[in-house]
Amino acid sequence: MTTPVPETFDEARLRLRAQAAEARERREALRETAAAVHTAHATVRSTDGTLSVTASADGAVTDVTVTESALDDTPARLSRTLTATVAAAQRGALENAAAASAERWGEGHPLVAELRQSAQRFTSEQRTWGYE
């Protein structure tokens, strides 16, 4: 039976430097991913074309554009259209954030799965509300 030779001081120092460099690269990659998720957004036009909504991945609605023809709808129908379009924009922003994360980390990464799961909740809620 042979006993492994302990690494030399120089070998240990090189190994630690390599580990530190790898940690710096991962930290930078995480910063880039956080920035991509933070800036992810989507703009969605309603199915009837009367309005559009822009939302960010954190769910914030950053813009709503309403056409003149939207004012011909009843308040209840306009509210339903707006609610469905907001949900679609929020879902789209999360999907864009997931795609940016997957590009960096791969589809199997937990962050990607969490973002896709969050986006799916908007789809489920929209179906629950009864909108197409």
GROMACS .gro file of N, CA and C in nm:
model
  396
    1MET      N    1   0.084  -0.117   0.000
    1MET     CA    2   0.000   0.000   0.000
    1MET      C    3   0.089   0.125   0.000
    2THR      N    4   0.054   0.216  -0.087
    2THR     CA    5   0.136   0.338  -0.096
    2THR      C    6   0.063   0.452  -0.028
    3THR      N    7   0.139   0.537   0.031
    3THR     CA    8   0.085   0.655   0.097
    3THR      C    9   0.097   0.771   0.001
    4PRO      N   10  -0.013   0.847  -0.019
    4PRO     CA   11  -0.004   0.960  -0.111
    4PRO      C   12   0.098   1.063  -0.060
    5VAL      N   13   0.169   1.119  -0.151
    5VAL     CA   14   0.268   1.220  -0.117
    5VAL      C   15   0.194   1.352  -0.096
    6PRO      N   16   0.216   1.415   0.020
    6PRO     CA   17   0.148   1.543   0.040
    6PRO      C   18   0.198   1.645  -0.061
    7GLU      N   19   0.108   1.734  -0.099
    7GLU     CA   20   0.148   1.833  -0.198
    7GLU      C   21   0.247   1.930  -0.136
    8THR      N   22   0.328   1.983  -0.221
    8THR     CA   23   0.427   2.079  -0.175
    8THR      C   24   0.359   2.213  -0.150
    9PHE      N   25   0.431   2.298  -0.084
    9PHE     CA   26   0.379   2.432  -0.059
    9PHE      C   27   0.345   2.503  -0.189
   10ASP      N   28   0.432   2.492  -0.288
   10ASP     CA   29   0.408   2.558  -0.417
   10ASP      C   30   0.284   2.500  -0.486
   11GLU      N   31   0.267   2.369  -0.479
   11GLU     CA   32   0.149   2.306  -0.540
   11GLU      C   33   0.021   2.352  -0.471
   12ALA      N   34   0.027   2.359  -0.338
   12ALA     CA   35  -0.091   2.404  -0.263
   12ALA      C   36  -0.123   2.549  -0.297
   13ARG      N   37  -0.021   2.632  -0.307
   13ARG     CA   38  -0.042   2.773  -0.341
   13ARG      C   39  -0.103   2.786  -0.481
   14LEU      N   40  -0.056   2.709  -0.578
   14LEU     CA   41  -0.112   2.713  -0.713
   14LEU      C   42  -0.257   2.666  -0.715
   15ARG      N   43  -0.284   2.561  -0.637
   15ARG     CA   44  -0.422   2.510  -0.630
   15ARG      C   45  -0.515   2.616  -0.570
   16LEU      N   46  -0.471   2.681  -0.465
   16LEU     CA   47  -0.553   2.784  -0.402
   16LEU      C   48  -0.574   2.904  -0.494
   17ARG      N   49  -0.471   2.941  -0.569
   17ARG     CA   50  -0.486   3.052  -0.665
   17ARG      C   51  -0.587   3.016  -0.774
   18ALA      N   52  -0.582   2.892  -0.820
   18ALA     CA   53  -0.677   2.847  -0.922
   18ALA      C   54  -0.820   2.848  -0.867
   19GLN      N   55  -0.836   2.805  -0.742
   19GLN     CA   56  -0.968   2.807  -0.680
   19GLN      C   57  -1.019   2.950  -0.662
   20ALA      N   58  -0.930   3.041  -0.625
   20ALA     CA   59  -0.969   3.181  -0.608
   20ALA      C   60  -1.010   3.242  -0.742
   21ALA      N   61  -0.936   3.209  -0.848
   21ALA     CA   62  -0.971   3.260  -0.981
   21ALA      C   63  -1.106   3.206  -1.025
   22GLU      N   64  -1.130   3.079  -0.999
   22GLU     CA   65  -1.259   3.019  -1.034
   22GLU      C   66  -1.373   3.085  -0.957
   23ALA      N   67  -1.350   3.114  -0.829
   23ALA     CA   68  -1.452   3.181  -0.748
   23ALA      C   69  -1.481   3.321  -0.802
   24ARG      N   70  -1.377   3.393  -0.846
   24ARG     CA   71  -1.398   3.527  -0.904
   24ARG      C   72  -1.480   3.517  -1.033
   25GLU      N   73  -1.450   3.418  -1.116
   25GLU     CA   74  -1.525   3.400  -1.240
   25GLU      C   75  -1.672   3.368  -1.212
   26ARG      N   76  -1.698   3.284  -1.114
   26ARG     CA   77  -1.836   3.250  -1.080
   26ARG      C   78  -1.910   3.371  -1.023
   27ARG      N   79  -1.841   3.451  -0.941
   27ARG     CA   80  -1.902   3.572  -0.886
   27ARG      C   81  -1.941   3.668  -0.998
   28GLU      N   82  -1.853   3.685  -1.096
   28GLU     CA   83  -1.883   3.773  -1.209
   28GLU      C   84  -1.999   3.719  -1.291
   29ALA      N   85  -2.002   3.588  -1.309
   29ALA     CA   86  -2.112   3.526  -1.383
   29ALA      C   87  -2.244   3.547  -1.309
   30LEU      N   88  -2.241   3.537  -1.177
   30LEU     CA   89  -2.363   3.562  -1.099
   30LEU      C   90  -2.407   3.708  -1.110
   31ARG      N   91  -2.312   3.799  -1.110
   31ARG     CA   92  -2.346   3.941  -1.129
   31ARG      C   93  -2.412   3.964  -1.264
   32GLU      N   94  -2.355   3.904  -1.368
   32GLU     CA   95  -2.411   3.918  -1.503
   32GLU      C   96  -2.552   3.859  -1.509
   33THR      N   97  -2.571   3.746  -1.446
   33THR     CA   98  -2.704   3.683  -1.445
   33THR      C   99  -2.804   3.771  -1.370
   34ALA      N  100  -2.763   3.823  -1.256
   34ALA     CA  101  -2.852   3.911  -1.179
   34ALA      C  102  -2.891   4.034  -1.261
   35ALA      N  103  -2.795   4.089  -1.333
   35ALA     CA  104  -2.825   4.206  -1.418
   35ALA      C  105  -2.922   4.168  -1.530
   36ALA      N  106  -2.903   4.051  -1.591
   36ALA     CA  107  -2.992   4.006  -1.698
   36ALA      C  108  -3.133   3.984  -1.646
   37VAL      N  109  -3.146   3.925  -1.528
   37VAL     CA  110  -3.278   3.903  -1.469
   37VAL      C  111  -3.341   4.038  -1.432
   38HIS      N  112  -3.260   4.126  -1.376
   38HIS     CA  113  -3.311   4.258  -1.334
   38HIS      C  114  -3.362   4.340  -1.452
   39THR      N  115  -3.299   4.327  -1.568
   39THR     CA  116  -3.338   4.409  -1.683
   39THR      C  117  -3.436   4.337  -1.777
   40ALA      N  118  -3.468   4.211  -1.747
   40ALA     CA  119  -3.561   4.137  -1.835
   40ALA      C  120  -3.698   4.202  -1.831
   41HIS      N  121  -3.758   4.215  -1.946
   41HIS     CA  122  -3.892   4.271  -1.958
   41HIS      C  123  -3.960   4.210  -2.080
   42ALA      N  124  -4.088   4.238  -2.092
   42ALA     CA  125  -4.163   4.194  -2.210
   42ALA      C  126  -4.277   4.292  -2.233
   43THR      N  127  -4.307   4.313  -2.359
   43THR     CA  128  -4.422   4.394  -2.399
   43THR      C  129  -4.517   4.303  -2.473
   44VAL      N  130  -4.643   4.304  -2.429
   44VAL     CA  131  -4.745   4.217  -2.487
   44VAL      C  132  -4.864   4.301  -2.529
   45ARG      N  133  -4.914   4.272  -2.647
   45ARG     CA  134  -5.034   4.338  -2.699
   45ARG      C  135  -5.153   4.247  -2.669
   46SER      N  136  -5.264   4.306  -2.630
   46SER     CA  137  -5.383   4.228  -2.600
   46SER      C  138  -5.430   4.154  -2.725
   47THR      N  139  -5.506   4.047  -2.704
   47THR     CA  140  -5.551   3.967  -2.818
   47THR      C  141  -5.641   4.047  -2.911
   48ASP      N  142  -5.713   4.145  -2.856
   48ASP     CA  143  -5.799   4.227  -2.943
   48ASP      C  144  -5.726   4.349  -2.998
   49GLY      N  145  -5.600   4.367  -2.959
   49GLY     CA  146  -5.519   4.476  -3.012
   49GLY      C  147  -5.549   4.613  -2.954
   50THR      N  148  -5.628   4.620  -2.849
   50THR     CA  149  -5.668   4.750  -2.796
   50THR      C  150  -5.571   4.810  -2.696
   51LEU      N  151  -5.481   4.729  -2.643
   51LEU     CA  152  -5.384   4.783  -2.549
   51LEU      C  153  -5.259   4.698  -2.547
   52SER      N  154  -5.151   4.755  -2.493
   52SER     CA  155  -5.028   4.680  -2.474
   52SER      C  156  -4.973   4.713  -2.336
   53VAL      N  157  -4.900   4.616  -2.281
   53VAL     CA  158  -4.845   4.629  -2.147
   53VAL      C  159  -4.699   4.585  -2.150
   54THR      N  160  -4.614   4.662  -2.083
   54THR     CA  161  -4.475   4.623  -2.063
   54THR      C  162  -4.457   4.596  -1.914
   55ALA      N  163  -4.394   4.481  -1.885
   55ALA     CA  164  -4.369   4.444  -1.745
   55ALA      C  165  -4.226   4.394  -1.732
   56SER      N  166  -4.175   4.402  -1.611
   56SER     CA  167  -4.041   4.351  -1.582
   56SER      C  168  -4.053   4.217  -1.511
   57ALA      N  169  -3.940   4.148  -1.499
   57ALA     CA  170  -3.941   4.013  -1.440
   57ALA      C  171  -3.980   4.014  -1.292
   58ASP      N  172  -3.967   4.129  -1.226
   58ASP     CA  173  -4.010   4.134  -1.086
   58ASP      C  174  -4.159   4.162  -1.074
   59GLY      N  175  -4.229   4.168  -1.189
   59GLY     CA  176  -4.374   4.185  -1.189
   59GLY      C  177  -4.420   4.329  -1.206
   60ALA      N  178  -4.328   4.424  -1.202
   60ALA     CA  179  -4.367   4.564  -1.214
   60ALA      C  180  -4.417   4.594  -1.355
   61VAL      N  181  -4.527   4.663  -1.362
   61VAL     CA  182  -4.580   4.710  -1.490
   61VAL      C  183  -4.517   4.846  -1.515
   62THR      N  184  -4.442   4.856  -1.625
   62THR     CA  185  -4.368   4.979  -1.651
   62THR      C  186  -4.431   5.066  -1.758
   63ASP      N  187  -4.526   5.010  -1.833
   63ASP     CA  188  -4.593   5.090  -1.935
   63ASP      C  189  -4.724   5.024  -1.974
   64VAL      N  190  -4.825   5.105  -1.994
   64VAL     CA  191  -4.955   5.060  -2.047
   64VAL      C  192  -4.994   5.159  -2.156
   65THR      N  193  -5.024   5.105  -2.273
   65THR     CA  194  -5.070   5.188  -2.384
   65THR      C  195  -5.210   5.142  -2.422
   66VAL      N  196  -5.303   5.236  -2.424
   66VAL     CA  197  -5.442   5.206  -2.456
   66VAL      C  198  -5.479   5.278  -2.585
   67THR      N  199  -5.538   5.204  -2.679
   67THR     CA  200  -5.582   5.266  -2.804
   67THR      C  201  -5.718   5.330  -2.785
   68GLU      N  202  -5.753   5.414  -2.877
   68GLU     CA  203  -5.884   5.481  -2.875
   68GLU      C  204  -5.997   5.379  -2.877
   69SER      N  205  -5.979   5.273  -2.955
   69SER     CA  206  -6.086   5.172  -2.967
   69SER      C  207  -6.109   5.097  -2.836
   70ALA      N  208  -6.011   5.095  -2.746
   70ALA     CA  209  -6.030   5.028  -2.616
   70ALA      C  210  -6.140   5.095  -2.536
   71LEU      N  211  -6.158   5.224  -2.560
   71LEU     CA  212  -6.259   5.299  -2.486
   71LEU      C  213  -6.401   5.263  -2.530
   72ASP      N  214  -6.414   5.190  -2.642
   72ASP     CA  215  -6.546   5.143  -2.686
   72ASP      C  216  -6.593   5.022  -2.607
   73ASP      N  217  -6.501   4.955  -2.538
   73ASP     CA  218  -6.537   4.838  -2.457
   73ASP      C  219  -6.608   4.881  -2.329
   74THR      N  220  -6.678   4.786  -2.272
   74THR     CA  221  -6.737   4.812  -2.140
   74THR      C  222  -6.624   4.815  -2.038
   75PRO      N  223  -6.643   4.883  -1.927
   75PRO     CA  224  -6.539   4.884  -1.825
   75PRO      C  225  -6.500   4.742  -1.779
   76ALA      N  226  -6.597   4.655  -1.767
   76ALA     CA  227  -6.568   4.519  -1.723
   76ALA      C  228  -6.481   4.445  -1.825
   77ARG      N  229  -6.514   4.460  -1.952
   77ARG     CA  230  -6.434   4.392  -2.056
   77ARG      C  231  -6.294   4.452  -2.065
   78LEU      N  232  -6.284   4.582  -2.057
   78LEU     CA  233  -6.153   4.647  -2.061
   78LEU      C  234  -6.069   4.602  -1.941
   79SER      N  235  -6.130   4.591  -1.825
   79SER     CA  236  -6.059   4.544  -1.706
   79SER      C  237  -6.008   4.402  -1.725
   80ARG      N  238  -6.091   4.315  -1.781
   80ARG     CA  239  -6.049   4.177  -1.805
   80ARG      C  240  -5.935   4.172  -1.907
   81THR      N  241  -5.947   4.251  -2.012
   81THR     CA  242  -5.843   4.254  -2.114
   81THR      C  243  -5.712   4.305  -2.054
   82LEU      N  244  -5.720   4.410  -1.976
   82LEU     CA  245  -5.601   4.466  -1.913
   82LEU      C  246  -5.538   4.366  -1.817
   83THR      N  247  -5.618   4.301  -1.736
   83THR     CA  248  -5.567   4.204  -1.639
   83THR      C  249  -5.497   4.088  -1.711
   84ALA      N  250  -5.559   4.037  -1.815
   84ALA     CA  251  -5.499   3.926  -1.891
   84ALA      C  252  -5.370   3.969  -1.959
   85THR      N  253  -5.367   4.090  -2.011
   85THR     CA  254  -5.248   4.138  -2.081
   85THR      C  255  -5.134   4.166  -1.984
   86VAL      N  256  -5.166   4.217  -1.867
   86VAL     CA  257  -5.064   4.237  -1.764
   86VAL      C  258  -5.003   4.102  -1.726
   87ALA      N  259  -5.086   4.002  -1.703
   87ALA     CA  260  -5.036   3.869  -1.667
   87ALA      C  261  -4.948   3.813  -1.778
   88ALA      N  262  -4.988   3.831  -1.902
   88ALA     CA  263  -4.908   3.781  -2.015
   88ALA      C  264  -4.774   3.853  -2.023
   89ALA      N  265  -4.771   3.983  -1.997
   89ALA     CA  266  -4.646   4.058  -2.000
   89ALA      C  267  -4.554   4.015  -1.885
   90GLN      N  268  -4.611   3.995  -1.768
   90GLN     CA  269  -4.531   3.949  -1.655
   90GLN      C  270  -4.475   3.810  -1.682
   91ARG      N  271  -4.556   3.723  -1.737
   91ARG     CA  272  -4.511   3.589  -1.773
   91ARG      C  273  -4.399   3.597  -1.876
   92GLY      N  274  -4.417   3.680  -1.977
   92GLY     CA  275  -4.315   3.696  -2.081
   92GLY      C  276  -4.184   3.747  -2.025
   93ALA      N  277  -4.191   3.841  -1.931
   93ALA     CA  278  -4.068   3.894  -1.871
   93ALA      C  279  -3.995   3.785  -1.793
   94LEU      N  280  -4.071   3.703  -1.720
   94LEU     CA  281  -4.009   3.593  -1.647
   94LEU      C  282  -3.949   3.490  -1.742
   95GLU      N  283  -4.018   3.464  -1.851
   95GLU     CA  284  -3.964   3.370  -1.951
   95GLU      C  285  -3.835   3.425  -2.012
   96ASN      N  286  -3.831   3.556  -2.036
   96ASN     CA  287  -3.709   3.618  -2.089
   96ASN      C  288  -3.595   3.610  -1.987
   97ALA      N  289  -3.627   3.630  -1.859
   97ALA     CA  290  -3.526   3.618  -1.754
   97ALA      C  291  -3.476   3.473  -1.746
   98ALA      N  292  -3.567   3.377  -1.758
   98ALA     CA  293  -3.527   3.236  -1.754
   98ALA      C  294  -3.438   3.202  -1.873
   99ALA      N  295  -3.472   3.254  -1.990
   99ALA     CA  296  -3.391   3.227  -2.109
   99ALA      C  297  -3.250   3.285  -2.094
  100ALA      N  298  -3.240   3.405  -2.038
  100ALA     CA  299  -3.108   3.466  -2.017
  100ALA      C  300  -3.028   3.385  -1.915
  101SER      N  301  -3.094   3.336  -1.812
  101SER     CA  302  -3.026   3.255  -1.711
  101SER      C  303  -2.985   3.120  -1.767
  102ALA      N  304  -3.071   3.061  -1.847
  102ALA     CA  305  -3.040   2.930  -1.907
  102ALA      C  306  -2.922   2.940  -2.003
  103GLU      N  307  -2.913   3.053  -2.070
  103GLU     CA  308  -2.801   3.074  -2.162
  103GLU      C  309  -2.668   3.069  -2.087
  104ARG      N  310  -2.669   3.120  -1.966
  104ARG     CA  311  -2.546   3.127  -1.886
  104ARG      C  312  -2.520   2.999  -1.807
  105TRP      N  313  -2.628   2.943  -1.747
  105TRP     CA  314  -2.611   2.834  -1.651
  105TRP      C  315  -2.663   2.698  -1.701
  106GLY      N  316  -2.741   2.700  -1.809
  106GLY     CA  317  -2.798   2.574  -1.859
  106GLY      C  318  -2.939   2.553  -1.805
  107GLU      N  319  -3.016   2.477  -1.878
  107GLU     CA  320  -3.157   2.454  -1.842
  107GLU      C  321  -3.173   2.385  -1.707
  108GLY      N  322  -3.076   2.307  -1.666
  108GLY     CA  323  -3.090   2.231  -1.541
  108GLY      C  324  -3.062   2.310  -1.415
  109HIS      N  325  -3.023   2.435  -1.428
  109HIS     CA  326  -2.988   2.515  -1.310
  109HIS      C  327  -3.114   2.547  -1.228
  110PRO      N  328  -3.105   2.545  -1.095
  110PRO     CA  329  -3.221   2.574  -1.010
  110PRO      C  330  -3.283   2.712  -1.034
  111LEU      N  331  -3.202   2.812  -1.063
  111LEU     CA  332  -3.256   2.946  -1.090
  111LEU      C  333  -3.346   2.944  -1.213
  112VAL      N  334  -3.303   2.875  -1.316
  112VAL     CA  335  -3.382   2.865  -1.439
  112VAL      C  336  -3.515   2.796  -1.409
  113ALA      N  337  -3.509   2.688  -1.335
  113ALA     CA  338  -3.631   2.615  -1.300
  113ALA      C  339  -3.726   2.703  -1.219
  114GLU      N  340  -3.671   2.779  -1.125
  114GLU     CA  341  -3.755   2.867  -1.043
  114GLU      C  342  -3.823   2.976  -1.127
  115LEU      N  343  -3.747   3.035  -1.218
  115LEU     CA  344  -3.805   3.139  -1.304
  115LEU      C  345  -3.913   3.081  -1.395
  116ARG      N  346  -3.887   2.964  -1.451
  116ARG     CA  347  -3.987   2.901  -1.539
  116ARG      C  348  -4.112   2.862  -1.459
  117GLN      N  349  -4.093   2.817  -1.337
  117GLN     CA  350  -4.207   2.782  -1.251
  117GLN      C  351  -4.288   2.907  -1.218
  118SER      N  352  -4.220   3.017  -1.190
  118SER     CA  353  -4.291   3.143  -1.164
  118SER      C  354  -4.370   3.188  -1.286
  119ALA      N  355  -4.311   3.175  -1.404
  119ALA     CA  356  -4.381   3.213  -1.527
  119ALA      C  357  -4.504   3.126  -1.547
  120GLN      N  358  -4.493   2.999  -1.515
  120GLN     CA  359  -4.606   2.907  -1.530
  120GLN      C  360  -4.722   2.945  -1.440
  121ARG      N  361  -4.693   3.000  -1.324
  121ARG     CA  362  -4.801   3.043  -1.233
  121ARG      C  363  -4.887   3.150  -1.298
  122PHE      N  364  -4.826   3.239  -1.376
  122PHE     CA  365  -4.905   3.341  -1.445
  122PHE      C  366  -4.997   3.276  -1.546
  123THR      N  367  -4.949   3.171  -1.614
  123THR     CA  368  -5.032   3.099  -1.710
  123THR      C  369  -5.149   3.033  -1.639
  124SER      N  370  -5.122   2.969  -1.525
  124SER     CA  371  -5.228   2.902  -1.449
  124SER      C  372  -5.331   3.002  -1.399
  125GLU      N  373  -5.283   3.114  -1.345
  125GLU     CA  374  -5.376   3.215  -1.296
  125GLU      C  375  -5.461   3.269  -1.409
  126GLN      N  376  -5.400   3.290  -1.525
  126GLN     CA  377  -5.475   3.343  -1.637
  126GLN      C  378  -5.586   3.245  -1.676
  127ARG      N  379  -5.555   3.116  -1.679
  127ARG     CA  380  -5.657   3.017  -1.710
  127ARG      C  381  -5.767   3.017  -1.605
  128THR      N  382  -5.727   3.033  -1.478
  128THR     CA  383  -5.825   3.037  -1.370
  128THR      C  384  -5.922   3.153  -1.388
  129TRP      N  385  -5.870   3.265  -1.438
  129TRP     CA  386  -5.954   3.381  -1.460
  129TRP      C  387  -6.046   3.361  -1.580
  130GLY      N  388  -6.014   3.266  -1.665
  130GLY     CA  389  -6.099   3.239  -1.780
  130GLY      C  390  -6.064   3.317  -1.904
  131TYR      N  391  -5.942   3.367  -1.915
  131TYR     CA  392  -5.903   3.445  -2.033
  131TYR      C  393  -5.821   3.360  -2.126
  132GLU      N  394  -5.824   3.394  -2.252
  132GLU     CA  395  -5.742   3.327  -2.353
  132GLU      C  396  -5.609   3.399  -2.366
   0.00000   0.00000   0.00000
